[in-house]
Amino acid sequence: MTSLTAPGRGPRELITLDAQVATKHEAIAQAAAALVAAGCVRSGFEASMMRREAVSNTYLGKGIAIPHGTVEDRDLILQDAIAVLQVREGVEWNAGERARLVVAIAARSDGHIDILRRLTRLLQDEERLAALAATDDRQALSDALNGLAARGEAAGEPATDFAQRFDWTMDYPTGLHARPATEWAEAARRFPCRIRVRHGPEMADARNMISLLGLGLKQGDLLTVSAEGQGAAEALAAMKATLTGLSAREKADAARAEEKRRATAAAGGWLPSGAAQAVEGVPAAPGLAIGRIVRMQPEGMEIPDEPIELGRAADLLHVALAQTAEQLHALADDTARRLGESDAAIFRAQAGLLADPDLITLASQWLVEGHGLAWAWHRAYEDMAARLSALRNPVLAARAADLRDVGRRVLAHIDARFARSSLSDLPEGTILVADDISPSDAAGLDAHRVAGLVTALGGPTSHTAILARTLGLPAVVGAGAGVEGLQSGTRAIIDGHGGRLWLDPAEEDLASARDWIAAEEARRARAAEARALPATTRDGHRIDIGANINLAEQAAFALDQGAEGVGLMRTEFLFLERSDSPTEDEQMEAYSAMARALEGRPLVIRALDIGGDKQVAHLDLPREENPFLGVRGARLLLRRRDLLLPQLRAIYRAAASGSQISVMFPMVTSRGELLELRETCERIRQELAAPVVPLGIMVEVPSAALLAAELAAHADFFSIGTNDLTQYALAIDRQNPQLAAEADSLHPAVLRLIDLTVKGAEVHGRWVGVCGGIAGDPFGAALLAGLGVQELSMTPRDIPAVKERLRQSDRPALQALARRALACPDAEAVRALAAEAP
Ligand code: PEP
Ligand code: MG
């Protein structure tokens, strides 16, 4: 046994060539004895290593085992060291696994990671490993462990092509962005051979989408695709077909985007001056904002298994662990300053988890088996966390949660695609990008920190979009695969009106966006000045204007914006924002508080509308194949008296104090439902000796619109939910991102249903309102007024512009506009009327 440590170069190395050991225990004892003899560990270290063996698998793979002590015994270590036993015949480590190099590690902190990093680099070279297990050259072993001979291997792929290759000139107008890059990588992964894409001196692994994006390929760039190994020729043919096959789609997309740009420019929207890159989506809430992207990952995300060279994986893991540790220390310091040392301790403890050898070993084992780094790391911390949770010990369960939290942080450093942020500590100016944002997440957003929202899924009438409008946040939804690969930290401009997210804008574009935002604020300020005035047309016809708000705290702002009451209070948010159902008393207090805040103005409370995209976990409702067509709204209320009765009692009790409360029921589809609901209301009213409250229904399904006259006989008023009416009339799931652009509430089919509803209501002298999103669109509001709708209820921020629009109109002109719209063949034709509308 010889010690080969060079001064200042990491842990001491104690190498024993041709060690004679018959069992794993003997190997560990010999390694421990070497460490003790060299003064690196105290004598209890052998027992500590054996304890570790009892709970962990220290066999790394490919003939290498890495016994080490337990975390609790770290104080037995006096100096970082490794004891290497070369066991030429091998020694059985686990059943079927023989170790030929036993690398016993004594490391106090993250020295363990560094040693593993060097080992993992070595593990990729099986030939060299075989030689090391038989060599008489001690220096060769030392060099290998130190990574000397391996130096350079981790520096990434050399920029040379494989023998089989083809050249191609990038002809995608917007270059290689995330969507085609994903398809390239998918095509490459179908083949076992290695495939490279080179642009000048830059090289990318074709299987790795991020690596491809890193090439920054633009239109006109010449690139070389080359392959080596089994099926190389076939793989290259497939790659060529993929690359060229996408050209037509990319060109068509670019042409469509250009058309949209022209339309935006014609409508006075903001556009960048030059060729900026944008993610295209569907406009969901207007406004322009500048910020930085924060990519939010869903829980239980899929981590693709994208193998990379082992040595490189080890380096990347090392860097990610170091960055995370740094981040946690900074977070701990910051928390200590703001909240005190005891809160900061959480982050210090989390940093400790990063140095857990078990975790690193587990990840390394997956890497050695050929898995990708992000996959291996995710699997390692999830497995460990699952093991801890399974022990059903609350202390260990909390540790599992910490482990997942830390694991995710490291994952985000490994690959920014997997960055998940907590919605509570977003930095100011965040443009939140997510696959989807649940209504309750959106409700909890801090509008002072979040500048805008972009989602891959969802449609403009989804509840998330509605909440974004309420919060005054520009939102783009249905951006689909466009959000893939968007990196947290990227500067961007969100245009909620045009439905785009402009990436990495140039300085001049930032300046022009700031000017546009200032001009828009000035325009809003002008409209705001007149917002307190009623929405009375020039010829004296008044439209009532309500606000869609859910909490009493929002009332002051709504009134300030010019609301004359609340036309839609969505009560399901009382249930969505908590983990249990509010009691009757709590509901009564919420409704009374809203009525008080409105100071006698009308308040329309909508009974619970659960189902569809509003799922309340704690209600344990059965899963449905088609929740939008299932037990939703009134159907659910009639089946769940435990929800309906307390709510109605709470509303009647709130109404008893003399406020102007009305109730309406969502998703009523038949006369039978309405009669049953009325009866229930009347029974409760009598029980409570409460005053009569107007009972209305939402017209949200075509059957209700078509039978409006029959329903009007039993309803005191109608409020048309155009969001749902559009979804059901056009058979477009309001959440479906692919169809979001077509889910236009100004479609003539929807307008004709509204027309029928107004006419049906007239038969019994009932009033009709609209509380769907289109009521807040100035042009939509003008059309609805022309159709005879008497009340419009909307997100408070939309009120000033809608009032301004109506105040500039004459009723006969609005009626003429509505007639023309009803006769249009499609939504585009209706929208085109905006340019010439009165
Ligand atoms: C509607 O459907 O238009 C509506 C106002 O109800 P919600 O959006 O809550 O479903
Ligand atoms: Mg609805």
CSV table of N, CA and C and ligand atoms in Angstrom, one decimal, residues 606 609 632 698 700 721 723-724 734, ligand 2:
chain,number,residue,atom,x,y,z
A,606,ARG,N,-73.8,34.2,-8.0
A,606,ARG,CA,-74.0,33.0,-8.8
A,606,ARG,C,-73.8,31.8,-7.8
A,609,ASP,N,-70.6,27.0,-9.1
A,609,ASP,CA,-70.4,26.4,-10.5
A,609,ASP,C,-69.2,25.5,-10.5
A,632,ARG,N,-72.1,19.2,-13.9
A,632,ARG,CA,-71.5,20.5,-13.7
A,632,ARG,C,-72.6,21.5,-13.4
A,698,MET,N,-78.3,31.5,-15.7
A,698,MET,CA,-77.3,31.8,-16.7
A,698,MET,C,-77.7,31.0,-18.0
A,700,GLU,N,-76.1,29.5,-20.9
A,700,GLU,CA,-74.8,29.0,-21.2
A,700,GLU,C,-74.8,27.9,-22.2
A,721,GLY,N,-73.9,33.6,-20.2
A,721,GLY,CA,-72.4,33.2,-20.0
A,721,GLY,C,-71.9,32.9,-21.4
A,723,ASN,N,-68.9,32.7,-22.4
A,723,ASN,CA,-67.7,31.8,-22.4
A,723,ASN,C,-68.2,30.4,-22.7
A,724,ASP,N,-69.1,30.0,-21.9
A,724,ASP,CA,-69.6,28.6,-22.0
A,724,ASP,C,-70.5,28.5,-23.2
A,734,ARG,N,-63.3,25.1,-24.1
A,734,ARG,CA,-62.7,26.4,-23.8
A,734,ARG,C,-61.3,26.3,-23.4
B,2,MG,MG,-69.9,29.6,-17.4
